[in-house]
């Protein structure tokens, strides 16, 4: 897959989770777009976090994608996919597809 292609990871969490609270605890800057979407800045990449049916404040299922890749000079050689996988680790109780 080419670096410019969209990368989406599906994440299942073990229990209903307040995503913004997790991001706050991890010190990750983010902005709420609406009740099913948050944008986070992680390692200079912009990460799109969405849910389908549950609000971001109480969900067990996420779609996480790299909306804008990391700044090359600040990414330590990491690809967008590696940044996404690192970001998913913030929710370490979940499994990715």
PDB file of C-alpha atoms in Angstrom:
ATOM      1  CA  UNK A   1       0.000   0.000   0.000  1.00  0.00           C
ATOM      2  CA  UNK A   2       1.256   3.440  -0.893  1.00  0.00           C
ATOM      3  CA  UNK A   3       1.774   5.984   1.925  1.00  0.00           C
ATOM      4  CA  UNK A   4      -0.834   8.322   0.422  1.00  0.00           C
ATOM      5  CA  UNK A   5      -3.598   5.691   0.641  1.00  0.00           C
ATOM      6  CA  UNK A   6      -6.078   5.920   3.469  1.00  0.00           C
ATOM      7  CA  UNK A   7      -5.393   3.560   6.339  1.00  0.00           C
ATOM      8  CA  UNK A   8      -8.215   2.548   8.656  1.00  0.00           C
ATOM      9  CA  UNK A   9      -8.019   0.266  11.675  1.00  0.00           C
ATOM     10  CA  UNK A  10     -11.052  -1.219  13.408  1.00  0.00           C
ATOM     11  CA  UNK A  11     -10.624  -1.412  17.166  1.00  0.00           C
ATOM     12  CA  UNK A  12     -12.785  -3.347  19.630  1.00  0.00           C
ATOM     13  CA  UNK A  13     -12.503  -2.363  23.275  1.00  0.00           C
ATOM     14  CA  UNK A  14     -13.191  -4.721  26.167  1.00  0.00           C
ATOM     15  CA  UNK A  15     -15.791  -2.448  27.733  1.00  0.00           C
ATOM     16  CA  UNK A  16     -17.623   0.800  26.980  1.00  0.00           C
ATOM     17  CA  UNK A  17     -15.013   3.554  27.076  1.00  0.00           C
ATOM     18  CA  UNK A  18     -14.990   7.354  27.086  1.00  0.00           C
ATOM     19  CA  UNK A  19     -12.505   7.970  24.258  1.00  0.00           C
ATOM     20  CA  UNK A  20     -11.920  11.619  25.123  1.00  0.00           C
ATOM     21  CA  UNK A  21     -11.112  10.677  28.727  1.00  0.00           C
ATOM     22  CA  UNK A  22      -8.534   8.148  27.494  1.00  0.00           C
ATOM     23  CA  UNK A  23      -6.968  10.764  25.221  1.00  0.00           C
ATOM     24  CA  UNK A  24      -6.913  13.285  28.076  1.00  0.00           C
ATOM     25  CA  UNK A  25      -5.162  10.794  30.404  1.00  0.00           C
ATOM     26  CA  UNK A  26      -2.605  10.046  27.670  1.00  0.00           C
ATOM     27  CA  UNK A  27      -1.973  13.776  27.105  1.00  0.00           C
ATOM     28  CA  UNK A  28      -3.055  13.577  23.452  1.00  0.00           C
ATOM     29  CA  UNK A  29      -4.454  16.807  22.009  1.00  0.00           C
ATOM     30  CA  UNK A  30      -7.832  16.324  20.374  1.00  0.00           C
ATOM     31  CA  UNK A  31     -10.980  18.121  19.318  1.00  0.00           C
ATOM     32  CA  UNK A  32     -14.525  16.788  19.323  1.00  0.00           C
ATOM     33  CA  UNK A  33     -16.182  17.161  15.925  1.00  0.00           C
ATOM     34  CA  UNK A  34     -19.524  15.646  16.993  1.00  0.00           C
ATOM     35  CA  UNK A  35     -20.728  12.817  19.230  1.00  0.00           C
ATOM     36  CA  UNK A  36     -19.351  10.150  16.861  1.00  0.00           C
ATOM     37  CA  UNK A  37     -16.048  11.758  15.815  1.00  0.00           C
ATOM     38  CA  UNK A  38     -12.854  13.098  17.361  1.00  0.00           C
ATOM     39  CA  UNK A  39      -9.690  14.356  15.663  1.00  0.00           C
ATOM     40  CA  UNK A  40      -6.461  13.752  17.582  1.00  0.00           C
ATOM     41  CA  UNK A  41      -2.938  15.032  17.001  1.00  0.00           C
ATOM     42  CA  UNK A  42      -0.528  12.189  17.642  1.00  0.00           C
ATOM     43  CA  UNK A  43       3.184  12.271  16.777  1.00  0.00           C
ATOM     44  CA  UNK A  44       2.419  15.171  14.364  1.00  0.00           C
ATOM     45  CA  UNK A  45      -0.196  13.106  12.473  1.00  0.00           C
ATOM     46  CA  UNK A  46      -3.897  13.938  12.516  1.00  0.00           C
ATOM     47  CA  UNK A  47      -5.881  10.865  13.516  1.00  0.00           C
ATOM     48  CA  UNK A  48      -9.596  10.540  12.743  1.00  0.00           C
ATOM     49  CA  UNK A  49     -11.482   8.510  15.362  1.00  0.00           C
ATOM     50  CA  UNK A  50     -15.111   7.601  14.622  1.00  0.00           C
ATOM     51  CA  UNK A  51     -17.874   5.380  15.959  1.00  0.00           C
ATOM     52  CA  UNK A  52     -20.966   4.120  14.184  1.00  0.00           C
ATOM     53  CA  UNK A  53     -23.789   3.712  16.648  1.00  0.00           C
ATOM     54  CA  UNK A  54     -22.395   4.608  20.063  1.00  0.00           C
ATOM     55  CA  UNK A  55     -21.258   8.082  21.108  1.00  0.00           C
ATOM     56  CA  UNK A  56     -17.516   8.676  21.481  1.00  0.00           C
ATOM     57  CA  UNK A  57     -18.139   9.129  25.224  1.00  0.00           C
ATOM     58  CA  UNK A  58     -19.300   5.521  25.692  1.00  0.00           C
ATOM     59  CA  UNK A  59     -18.193   3.143  22.946  1.00  0.00           C
ATOM     60  CA  UNK A  60     -16.618  -0.280  22.464  1.00  0.00           C
ATOM     61  CA  UNK A  61     -15.981  -0.037  18.714  1.00  0.00           C
ATOM     62  CA  UNK A  62     -13.821   2.489  16.849  1.00  0.00           C
ATOM     63  CA  UNK A  63     -12.596   3.183  13.347  1.00  0.00           C
ATOM     64  CA  UNK A  64      -9.219   4.903  13.488  1.00  0.00           C
ATOM     65  CA  UNK A  65      -7.592   6.410  10.425  1.00  0.00           C
ATOM     66  CA  UNK A  66      -4.664   8.633   9.616  1.00  0.00           C
ATOM     67  CA  UNK A  67      -6.358  11.721   8.177  1.00  0.00           C
ATOM     68  CA  UNK A  68      -3.079  13.517   7.574  1.00  0.00           C
ATOM     69  CA  UNK A  69       0.285  11.785   7.815  1.00  0.00           C
ATOM     70  CA  UNK A  70       3.067  12.803  10.167  1.00  0.00           C
ATOM     71  CA  UNK A  71       5.485  15.599   9.334  1.00  0.00           C
ATOM     72  CA  UNK A  72       8.404  13.650   7.814  1.00  0.00           C
ATOM     73  CA  UNK A  73      11.088  15.530   9.758  1.00  0.00           C
ATOM     74  CA  UNK A  74       9.308  14.741  13.050  1.00  0.00           C
ATOM     75  CA  UNK A  75       8.098  11.185  12.441  1.00  0.00           C
ATOM     76  CA  UNK A  76      11.373   9.413  13.319  1.00  0.00           C
ATOM     77  CA  UNK A  77      11.038   7.463  10.076  1.00  0.00           C
ATOM     78  CA  UNK A  78       7.634   6.023  11.036  1.00  0.00           C
ATOM     79  CA  UNK A  79       4.984   5.444   8.391  1.00  0.00           C
ATOM     80  CA  UNK A  80       1.343   6.446   8.842  1.00  0.00           C
ATOM     81  CA  UNK A  81       0.534   2.782   9.529  1.00  0.00           C
ATOM     82  CA  UNK A  82       3.141   2.603  12.317  1.00  0.00           C
ATOM     83  CA  UNK A  83       1.788   5.826  13.828  1.00  0.00           C
ATOM     84  CA  UNK A  84      -1.745   4.351  13.775  1.00  0.00           C
ATOM     85  CA  UNK A  85      -0.581   1.171  15.490  1.00  0.00           C
ATOM     86  CA  UNK A  86       1.192   3.242  18.166  1.00  0.00           C
ATOM     87  CA  UNK A  87      -1.985   5.291  18.619  1.00  0.00           C
ATOM     88  CA  UNK A  88      -4.103   2.154  19.027  1.00  0.00           C
ATOM     89  CA  UNK A  89      -1.783   1.096  21.872  1.00  0.00           C
ATOM     90  CA  UNK A  90      -3.208   4.032  23.857  1.00  0.00           C
ATOM     91  CA  UNK A  91      -6.362   1.891  24.082  1.00  0.00           C
ATOM     92  CA  UNK A  92      -4.318  -1.183  25.085  1.00  0.00           C
ATOM     93  CA  UNK A  93      -7.352  -3.175  26.163  1.00  0.00           C
ATOM     94  CA  UNK A  94      -8.608  -3.368  22.554  1.00  0.00           C
ATOM     95  CA  UNK A  95      -7.954  -5.639  19.603  1.00  0.00           C
ATOM     96  CA  UNK A  96      -7.360  -4.445  16.055  1.00  0.00           C
ATOM     97  CA  UNK A  97      -8.506  -5.987  12.790  1.00  0.00           C
TER      98      UNK A  97
END
